[in-house]
Amino acid sequence: MDRHIAHPSHHRPRRARHLLAVSLAATLLPLTAAPASAAESSTVAEQVTTDRCPWGYTTSSTVFFGQAGADSGVPNRDLGDGCTILDAVWAKAPFADHGSFVSTVSGLANALRQDDVITPEQSASIVRAAAGSEIGNRQPAPGNRAVPDDRIGLVLYTVRATMPTAPEATLAALAACGYRNAEPSGGVHNFYGKRAEALAPLVADAGLSVPSIGIGLGDLRNNLDGVIANARAFGAKYVRISGSGSWTLDDYSAVAATLNAVGAELKQAGITVAYHNHGFEFTAQDGGVRGYDVLVRETDPNLVAMELDLYWAASVGADPVELIKRYPGRFSLFHVKDMAADGSFADVGEGTIDFARIFAYSKMAGVDYYLTENDNPRPNGVSSACDSYGNLRALRY
């Protein structure tokens, strides 16, 4: 399936189609076989845009520039040939500053209003959302802010060696060094060899809360009732999955559809589904498109969150700050893990990742929880976890 023309076309006024062509032309024209004359340039741009739409946003979401006031609530309408309002906006990126971003969105919204593609009220909502966003704003790191203690947690994968045999002692040790949140992972009815109903009281007795649990994609597809029951047992408001390095772009698109569908049901239960990345999602596939971009652009931001693993993104050269700038408001959860100089895992604050630079964009990202992790802890999981906690608490950005 062509990633750029996968969505059905709808008739739009000629001016709206021309507007989209103009918005996308700078991105698309380099793909043409030969330069066009001035008289032909508009026609060529329209012809190219009927074949390609570089951003790939679908109509499954609203026109969304971030959380709260940056979500317009206006449907992300198809402007023709599968290209949407958000496609037209992001074809103009990057933006020099917040003012130029708002000006771009205002011009587009006004033109769509004049063409009766959107109503005057919807146009005003889109412009207000752009104005209320952080896009284009500088995000300095003055060095006087700390990560809120009640938003720091541990991914229990770090202590997976002792959780099955000594859960009470492990959880107590984590709480003793300061943790207040934990993210257990496993599958429905099996978290470190225990059912959720059995493990949840042990976590609570240690004084820890569980904002998020990790489960499998198969659980979402085949046992959603069990997922909801397990999340409720822990009191979790997020459930997250991971992907596969063998997925094609069509697979990513199918997973995005699944996340939208189950996300709508989970939302009714007060739960948000999230996707946790590794590094393979950032490998370019057909046409230079990355699976990660398909997941973000084809999921509804009001239903699906992203759990950004900072180590795995950085390990393949995907800059977390650039991801946040491109997808504001989508990153409710951070996996905070560090990278040693040789590329291996390090305790948080003892490696090469500039967390202060990344955390400066926390508001733009929409971060709710910062969950530390070390996939290969030394000398042991608890010691590693406590070192990461102390370093993260001391970090200023």
Short mmCIF file of C-alpha atoms in Angstrom, two decimals:
data_model
loop_
_atom_site.label_atom_id
_atom_site.label_comp_id
_atom_site.label_asym_id
_atom_site.label_seq_id
_atom_site.Cartn_x
_atom_site.Cartn_y
_atom_site.Cartn_z
CA MET A 1 0.00 0.00 0.00
CA ASP A 2 1.36 3.44 -0.93
CA ARG A 3 1.78 5.31 2.34
CA HIS A 4 0.96 8.61 0.63
CA ILE A 5 -2.33 7.73 -1.05
CA ALA A 6 -3.75 5.18 1.34
CA HIS A 7 -6.76 7.26 2.29
CA PRO A 8 -9.84 7.90 0.15
CA SER A 9 -10.10 11.10 -1.84
CA HIS A 10 -12.99 13.52 -1.40
CA HIS A 11 -14.08 16.28 -3.74
CA ARG A 12 -12.98 19.73 -2.59
CA PRO A 13 -13.24 23.14 -4.27
CA ARG A 14 -10.51 23.75 -6.81
CA ARG A 15 -9.07 26.59 -4.71
CA ALA A 16 -8.70 24.30 -1.70
CA ARG A 17 -6.86 21.76 -3.82
CA HIS A 18 -4.65 24.53 -5.20
CA LEU A 19 -3.95 25.77 -1.68
CA LEU A 20 -2.82 22.30 -0.66
CA ALA A 21 -0.63 22.12 -3.77
CA VAL A 22 1.03 25.42 -2.88
CA SER A 23 1.57 24.30 0.73
CA LEU A 24 3.21 21.06 -0.34
CA ALA A 25 5.01 22.23 -3.46
CA ALA A 26 8.33 23.04 -1.78
CA THR A 27 8.49 19.52 -0.38
CA LEU A 28 7.21 17.73 -3.43
CA LEU A 29 8.73 19.47 -6.42
CA PRO A 30 12.22 18.04 -5.85
CA LEU A 31 10.65 14.64 -6.56
CA THR A 32 9.64 15.59 -10.11
CA ALA A 33 11.61 14.31 -13.06
CA ALA A 34 12.40 17.75 -14.54
CA PRO A 35 11.83 21.39 -13.59
CA ALA A 36 8.71 23.05 -14.92
CA SER A 37 8.39 26.43 -16.58
CA ALA A 38 6.80 29.25 -14.63
CA ALA A 39 3.56 28.90 -16.59
CA GLU A 40 3.41 25.20 -15.84
CA SER A 41 4.52 25.27 -12.19
CA SER A 42 1.04 25.43 -10.63
CA THR A 43 -0.22 22.60 -12.82
CA VAL A 44 2.82 20.45 -12.04
CA ALA A 45 2.42 21.07 -8.31
CA GLU A 46 -1.21 19.97 -8.46
CA GLN A 47 -0.30 16.88 -10.46
CA VAL A 48 2.43 15.92 -8.00
CA THR A 49 0.20 16.36 -4.96
CA THR A 50 -2.39 14.04 -6.44
CA ASP A 51 0.24 11.31 -6.24
CA ARG A 52 2.07 12.09 -3.03
CA CYS A 53 1.31 13.45 0.41
CA PRO A 54 4.51 13.49 2.44
CA TRP A 55 3.25 13.78 5.99
CA GLY A 56 0.65 11.03 6.10
CA TYR A 57 -1.75 12.43 8.71
CA THR A 58 -5.17 10.83 8.57
CA THR A 59 -8.67 12.08 9.29
CA SER A 60 -8.84 9.94 12.45
CA SER A 61 -7.88 12.86 14.68
CA THR A 62 -8.55 16.51 15.30
CA VAL A 63 -6.32 19.38 14.17
CA PHE A 64 -3.96 18.97 17.10
CA PHE A 65 -0.94 21.09 18.01
CA GLY A 66 -0.52 19.88 21.58
CA GLN A 67 -2.53 19.20 24.70
CA ALA A 68 -5.27 21.24 26.36
CA GLY A 69 -5.77 24.55 24.55
CA ALA A 70 -3.59 23.46 21.63
CA ASP A 71 -6.17 20.89 20.50
CA SER A 72 -8.63 22.66 18.20
CA GLY A 73 -11.28 19.95 18.36
CA VAL A 74 -11.80 20.44 14.61
CA PRO A 75 -11.75 17.26 12.49
CA ASN A 76 -8.54 16.93 10.48
CA ARG A 77 -10.36 17.13 7.16
CA ASP A 78 -9.26 15.51 3.93
CA LEU A 79 -8.44 18.24 1.41
CA GLY A 80 -8.26 15.79 -1.47
CA ASP A 81 -6.13 12.78 -2.39
CA GLY A 82 -5.65 11.76 1.21
CA CYS A 83 -3.91 15.00 2.20
CA THR A 84 -5.28 16.67 5.30
CA ILE A 85 -5.17 20.02 7.08
CA LEU A 86 -2.25 18.85 9.22
CA ASP A 87 -0.39 17.71 6.11
CA ALA A 88 -0.71 21.23 4.70
CA VAL A 89 0.49 22.77 7.98
CA TRP A 90 3.53 20.52 8.48
CA ALA A 91 4.62 20.84 4.87
CA LYS A 92 5.65 24.37 5.93
CA ALA A 93 7.85 23.15 8.82
CA PRO A 94 10.26 23.98 10.34
CA PHE A 95 8.96 27.28 11.67
CA ALA A 96 11.36 30.08 12.55
CA ASP A 97 9.38 31.04 15.65
CA HIS A 98 5.95 30.79 17.24
CA GLY A 99 4.68 33.83 15.37
CA SER A 100 5.51 32.39 11.97
CA PHE A 101 3.80 29.13 12.92
CA VAL A 102 0.62 30.91 14.00
CA SER A 103 0.72 33.08 10.87
CA THR A 104 1.02 29.98 8.66
CA VAL A 105 -1.88 28.25 10.36
CA SER A 106 -3.98 31.43 10.28
CA GLY A 107 -3.47 31.86 6.55
CA LEU A 108 -4.37 28.24 5.85
CA ALA A 109 -7.42 28.32 8.11
CA ASN A 110 -8.66 31.55 6.55
CA ALA A 111 -8.34 30.14 3.03
CA LEU A 112 -10.17 26.95 4.01
CA ARG A 113 -12.92 29.04 5.59
CA GLN A 114 -13.31 31.11 2.42
CA ASP A 115 -13.63 27.89 0.43
CA ASP A 116 -16.29 26.57 2.85
CA VAL A 117 -14.10 23.60 3.75
CA ILE A 118 -14.40 24.61 7.41
CA THR A 119 -16.77 26.97 9.18
CA PRO A 120 -15.76 30.39 10.57
CA GLU A 121 -16.02 28.93 14.07
CA GLN A 122 -13.74 26.03 13.14
CA SER A 123 -11.24 28.42 11.55
CA ALA A 124 -11.15 30.45 14.75
CA SER A 125 -10.69 27.29 16.85
CA ILE A 126 -7.74 26.17 14.73
CA VAL A 127 -6.03 29.56 15.04
CA ARG A 128 -6.65 29.64 18.82
CA ALA A 129 -5.13 26.16 19.13
CA ALA A 130 -2.06 27.25 17.17
CA ALA A 131 -1.69 30.33 19.37
CA GLY A 132 -2.04 28.17 22.49
CA SER A 133 0.64 25.72 21.38
CA GLU A 134 4.34 25.69 22.17
CA ILE A 135 5.36 25.16 18.54
CA GLY A 136 8.15 27.52 17.53
CA ASN A 137 8.73 28.77 21.07
CA ARG A 138 12.23 28.54 22.47
CA GLN A 139 12.50 26.08 25.35
CA PRO A 140 15.51 27.19 27.40
CA ALA A 141 17.05 25.13 30.19
CA PRO A 142 17.83 27.73 32.89
CA GLY A 143 19.01 25.04 35.31
CA ASN A 144 16.60 25.82 38.15
CA ARG A 145 13.84 23.27 37.52
CA ALA A 146 13.58 19.72 38.86
CA VAL A 147 11.54 16.74 37.74
CA PRO A 148 8.58 16.54 40.16
CA ASP A 149 9.24 13.72 42.64
CA ASP A 150 5.69 12.41 42.39
CA ARG A 151 6.18 12.00 38.62
CA ILE A 152 9.32 9.85 38.85
CA GLY A 153 8.95 6.09 38.61
CA LEU A 154 10.84 2.91 37.76
CA VAL A 155 10.22 0.48 34.94
CA LEU A 156 10.28 -2.80 36.87
CA TYR A 157 12.09 -4.48 33.98
CA THR A 158 15.19 -3.09 35.72
CA VAL A 159 14.55 -5.38 38.71
CA ARG A 160 13.16 -8.33 36.76
CA ALA A 161 15.77 -10.67 38.29
CA THR A 162 14.32 -10.39 41.79
CA MET A 163 10.67 -9.54 41.20
CA PRO A 164 9.53 -13.16 40.66
CA THR A 165 11.20 -14.53 43.81
CA ALA A 166 11.35 -11.58 46.20
CA PRO A 167 8.77 -9.00 45.16
CA GLU A 168 8.11 -7.61 48.64
CA ALA A 169 11.79 -7.02 49.42
CA THR A 170 12.46 -5.58 45.98
CA LEU A 171 9.56 -3.15 46.10
CA ALA A 172 10.39 -2.11 49.66
CA ALA A 173 13.99 -1.35 48.66
CA LEU A 174 12.81 0.79 45.75
CA ALA A 175 10.47 2.74 47.99
CA ALA A 176 13.22 3.17 50.58
CA CYS A 177 15.50 4.92 48.10
CA GLY A 178 12.70 7.29 47.11
CA TYR A 179 10.60 5.88 44.29
CA ARG A 180 6.90 6.59 44.44
CA ASN A 181 5.80 5.02 41.14
CA ALA A 182 6.46 1.79 39.27
CA GLU A 183 5.63 0.39 35.86
CA PRO A 184 5.26 -3.42 35.90
CA SER A 185 5.24 -5.25 32.59
CA GLY A 186 4.16 -8.69 31.45
CA GLY A 187 0.88 -9.88 30.06
CA VAL A 188 -2.71 -10.21 31.16
CA HIS A 189 -2.78 -12.26 34.38
CA ASN A 190 1.01 -12.68 34.42
CA PHE A 191 3.29 -10.06 35.92
CA TYR A 192 6.52 -11.67 37.12
CA GLY A 193 4.66 -14.93 37.65
CA LYS A 194 1.76 -13.35 39.54
CA ARG A 195 -1.70 -12.25 38.58
CA ALA A 196 -2.32 -8.52 38.69
CA GLU A 197 -4.71 -8.98 41.58
CA ALA A 198 -1.93 -10.63 43.61
CA LEU A 199 0.91 -8.27 42.73
CA ALA A 200 -1.04 -5.00 43.02
CA PRO A 201 -1.46 -5.19 46.83
CA LEU A 202 2.27 -5.85 47.26
CA VAL A 203 3.08 -2.74 45.22
CA ALA A 204 0.61 -0.67 47.20
CA ASP A 205 1.91 -2.02 50.55
CA ALA A 206 5.38 -0.79 49.58
CA GLY A 207 3.94 2.70 49.11
CA LEU A 208 4.23 2.70 45.33
CA SER A 209 1.64 3.73 42.75
CA VAL A 210 1.30 2.22 39.27
CA PRO A 211 0.52 4.85 36.64
CA SER A 212 1.27 2.50 33.73
CA ILE A 213 1.50 -1.20 32.93
CA GLY A 214 3.15 -2.95 30.01
CA ILE A 215 1.19 -5.60 28.15
CA GLY A 216 1.31 -7.23 24.72
CA LEU A 217 -0.34 -6.28 21.44
CA GLY A 218 -2.06 -9.65 21.45
CA ASP A 219 -3.65 -8.73 24.79
CA LEU A 220 -5.11 -5.59 23.26
CA ARG A 221 -6.45 -7.43 20.26
CA ASN A 222 -7.72 -10.58 21.94
CA ASN A 223 -8.39 -9.84 25.60
CA LEU A 224 -9.30 -6.19 26.06
CA ASP A 225 -11.54 -6.99 29.01
CA GLY A 226 -8.55 -8.60 30.72
CA VAL A 227 -6.38 -5.56 29.96
CA ILE A 228 -8.95 -3.28 31.55
CA ALA A 229 -9.32 -5.54 34.57
CA ASN A 230 -5.55 -5.70 35.10
CA ALA A 231 -5.12 -1.93 34.72
CA ARG A 232 -7.89 -1.34 37.23
CA ALA A 233 -6.34 -3.82 39.66
CA PHE A 234 -3.15 -1.73 39.68
CA GLY A 235 -4.95 1.61 39.42
CA ALA A 236 -3.06 2.32 36.18
CA LYS A 237 -4.24 5.01 33.80
CA TYR A 238 -1.92 3.95 30.95
CA VAL A 239 -1.37 0.59 29.28
CA ARG A 240 1.50 0.37 26.85
CA ILE A 241 2.72 -2.01 24.19
CA SER A 242 5.90 -2.43 22.15
CA GLY A 243 6.36 -3.40 18.52
CA SER A 244 8.38 -5.70 16.29
CA GLY A 245 11.45 -5.12 14.17
CA SER A 246 9.87 -7.17 11.40
CA TRP A 247 6.92 -4.84 10.81
CA THR A 248 6.37 -3.27 7.41
CA LEU A 249 4.73 0.10 6.94
CA ASP A 250 1.42 -1.68 6.34
CA ASP A 251 1.89 -3.45 9.67
CA TYR A 252 2.46 -0.12 11.41
CA SER A 253 -0.69 1.23 9.77
CA ALA A 254 -2.67 -1.81 10.95
CA VAL A 255 -1.33 -1.37 14.48
CA ALA A 256 -2.28 2.31 14.40
CA ALA A 257 -5.83 1.29 13.47
CA THR A 258 -5.86 -1.18 16.36
CA LEU A 259 -4.63 1.46 18.80
CA ASN A 260 -7.34 3.87 17.67
CA ALA A 261 -10.04 1.23 18.04
CA VAL A 262 -9.00 -0.09 21.45
CA GLY A 263 -8.04 3.42 22.53
CA ALA A 264 -11.65 4.51 22.15
CA GLU A 265 -12.85 1.63 24.34
CA LEU A 266 -10.09 2.10 26.91
CA LYS A 267 -10.85 5.82 27.12
CA GLN A 268 -14.35 4.96 28.30
CA ALA A 269 -12.70 3.04 31.15
CA GLY A 270 -10.47 6.00 32.02
CA ILE A 271 -7.36 4.39 30.50
CA THR A 272 -5.07 5.59 27.70
CA VAL A 273 -3.18 3.21 25.44
CA ALA A 274 0.47 4.06 24.73
CA TYR A 275 3.16 2.82 22.37
CA HIS A 276 6.72 2.24 23.61
CA ASN A 277 9.49 2.45 21.02
CA HIS A 278 12.75 0.66 20.53
CA GLY A 279 15.17 1.71 17.79
CA PHE A 280 13.78 -0.16 14.78
CA GLU A 281 10.76 2.09 14.42
CA PHE A 282 13.08 4.86 13.19
CA THR A 283 14.48 2.88 10.25
CA ALA A 284 13.36 4.44 6.97
CA GLN A 285 11.35 2.09 4.78
CA ASP A 286 9.52 2.66 1.48
CA GLY A 287 9.88 6.23 0.28
CA GLY A 288 11.97 7.16 3.30
CA VAL A 289 8.97 6.80 5.63
CA ARG A 290 9.64 5.59 9.18
CA GLY A 291 7.30 3.27 11.02
CA TYR A 292 7.31 5.62 14.00
CA ASP A 293 5.94 8.44 11.88
CA VAL A 294 3.13 6.18 10.65
CA LEU A 295 2.19 5.32 14.23
CA VAL A 296 2.11 8.93 15.40
CA ARG A 297 0.37 10.37 12.36
CA GLU A 298 -2.25 7.66 12.00
CA THR A 299 -3.28 7.53 15.65
CA ASP A 300 -5.73 9.87 17.33
CA PRO A 301 -3.84 12.03 19.87
CA ASN A 302 -6.94 12.12 22.05
CA LEU A 303 -6.88 8.31 22.32
CA VAL A 304 -3.28 7.18 21.87
CA ALA A 305 -0.13 8.37 23.69
CA MET A 306 3.52 7.65 22.99
CA GLU A 307 5.91 6.37 25.63
CA LEU A 308 9.22 7.73 24.35
CA ASP A 309 12.21 5.60 25.28
CA LEU A 310 15.00 8.18 25.24
CA TYR A 311 17.83 5.63 25.05
CA TRP A 312 16.44 3.69 22.10
CA ALA A 313 15.64 6.85 20.17
CA ALA A 314 19.10 8.29 20.76
CA SER A 315 20.77 4.96 19.96
CA VAL A 316 19.70 5.22 16.31
CA GLY A 317 20.18 8.96 15.95
CA ALA A 318 16.56 10.01 16.47
CA ASP A 319 16.75 13.25 18.46
CA PRO A 320 14.03 13.29 21.15
CA VAL A 321 13.82 17.09 20.97
CA GLU A 322 13.17 17.00 17.23
CA LEU A 323 10.49 14.35 17.78
CA ILE A 324 8.81 16.56 20.38
CA LYS A 325 8.93 19.58 18.08
CA ARG A 326 7.37 17.56 15.28
CA TYR A 327 4.75 15.84 17.43
CA PRO A 328 3.91 18.20 20.31
CA GLY A 329 1.71 16.90 23.06
CA ARG A 330 2.05 13.23 22.13
CA PHE A 331 4.60 12.01 24.70
CA SER A 332 2.77 11.35 27.96
CA LEU A 333 5.45 8.97 29.22
CA PHE A 334 9.25 9.05 29.09
CA HIS A 335 11.44 6.01 29.61
CA VAL A 336 14.45 7.79 31.07
CA LYS A 337 17.50 5.63 30.49
CA ASP A 338 21.06 6.62 29.72
CA MET A 339 23.69 5.56 27.21
CA ALA A 340 27.33 4.87 28.02
CA ALA A 341 30.04 6.16 25.69
CA ASP A 342 30.29 2.73 24.06
CA GLY A 343 26.54 2.65 23.36
CA SER A 344 25.65 0.27 26.18
CA PHE A 345 23.19 1.03 28.98
CA ALA A 346 24.12 3.33 31.84
CA ASP A 347 22.37 4.48 34.97
CA VAL A 348 20.52 7.76 34.50
CA GLY A 349 22.89 10.71 34.77
CA GLU A 350 26.01 8.60 34.30
CA GLY A 351 26.00 8.43 30.50
CA THR A 352 26.01 10.69 27.47
CA ILE A 353 22.35 11.69 27.00
CA ASP A 354 21.64 15.36 27.73
CA PHE A 355 18.47 14.97 29.75
CA ALA A 356 18.37 18.66 30.73
CA ARG A 357 18.06 19.63 27.05
CA ILE A 358 15.27 17.10 26.53
CA PHE A 359 13.37 17.91 29.73
CA ALA A 360 13.31 21.58 28.77
CA TYR A 361 10.73 20.45 26.20
CA SER A 362 8.60 18.55 28.73
CA LYS A 363 5.71 21.02 28.50
CA MET A 364 5.69 20.84 24.71
CA ALA A 365 5.94 17.04 24.89
CA GLY A 366 3.06 16.72 27.36
CA VAL A 367 5.00 14.49 29.77
CA ASP A 368 3.05 13.00 32.64
CA TYR A 369 5.60 10.53 34.11
CA TYR A 370 9.38 10.06 33.93
CA LEU A 371 10.14 6.35 34.34
CA THR A 372 13.78 5.38 34.81
CA GLU A 373 15.12 2.12 33.41
CA ASN A 374 18.32 0.17 32.82
CA ASP A 375 18.06 -2.90 30.60
CA ASN A 376 21.36 -4.31 31.88
CA PRO A 377 21.74 -3.08 35.48
CA ARG A 378 24.99 -3.42 37.43
CA PRO A 379 25.75 -4.59 40.05
CA ASN A 380 22.07 -5.40 40.50
CA GLY A 381 18.67 -4.02 39.66
CA VAL A 382 17.89 -2.31 42.94
CA SER A 383 21.30 -0.65 43.25
CA SER A 384 21.12 0.56 39.65
CA ALA A 385 17.57 1.80 40.07
CA CYS A 386 18.42 3.74 43.23
CA ASP A 387 21.45 5.35 41.58
CA SER A 388 19.23 6.45 38.69
CA TYR A 389 16.65 7.85 41.09
CA GLY A 390 19.20 9.87 43.04
CA ASN A 391 20.76 11.28 39.88
CA LEU A 392 17.39 12.17 38.36
CA ARG A 393 16.28 13.92 41.56
CA ALA A 394 19.48 15.96 41.53
CA LEU A 395 19.13 16.94 37.86
CA ARG A 396 18.25 20.54 37.10
CA TYR A 397 17.13 21.80 33.73
#
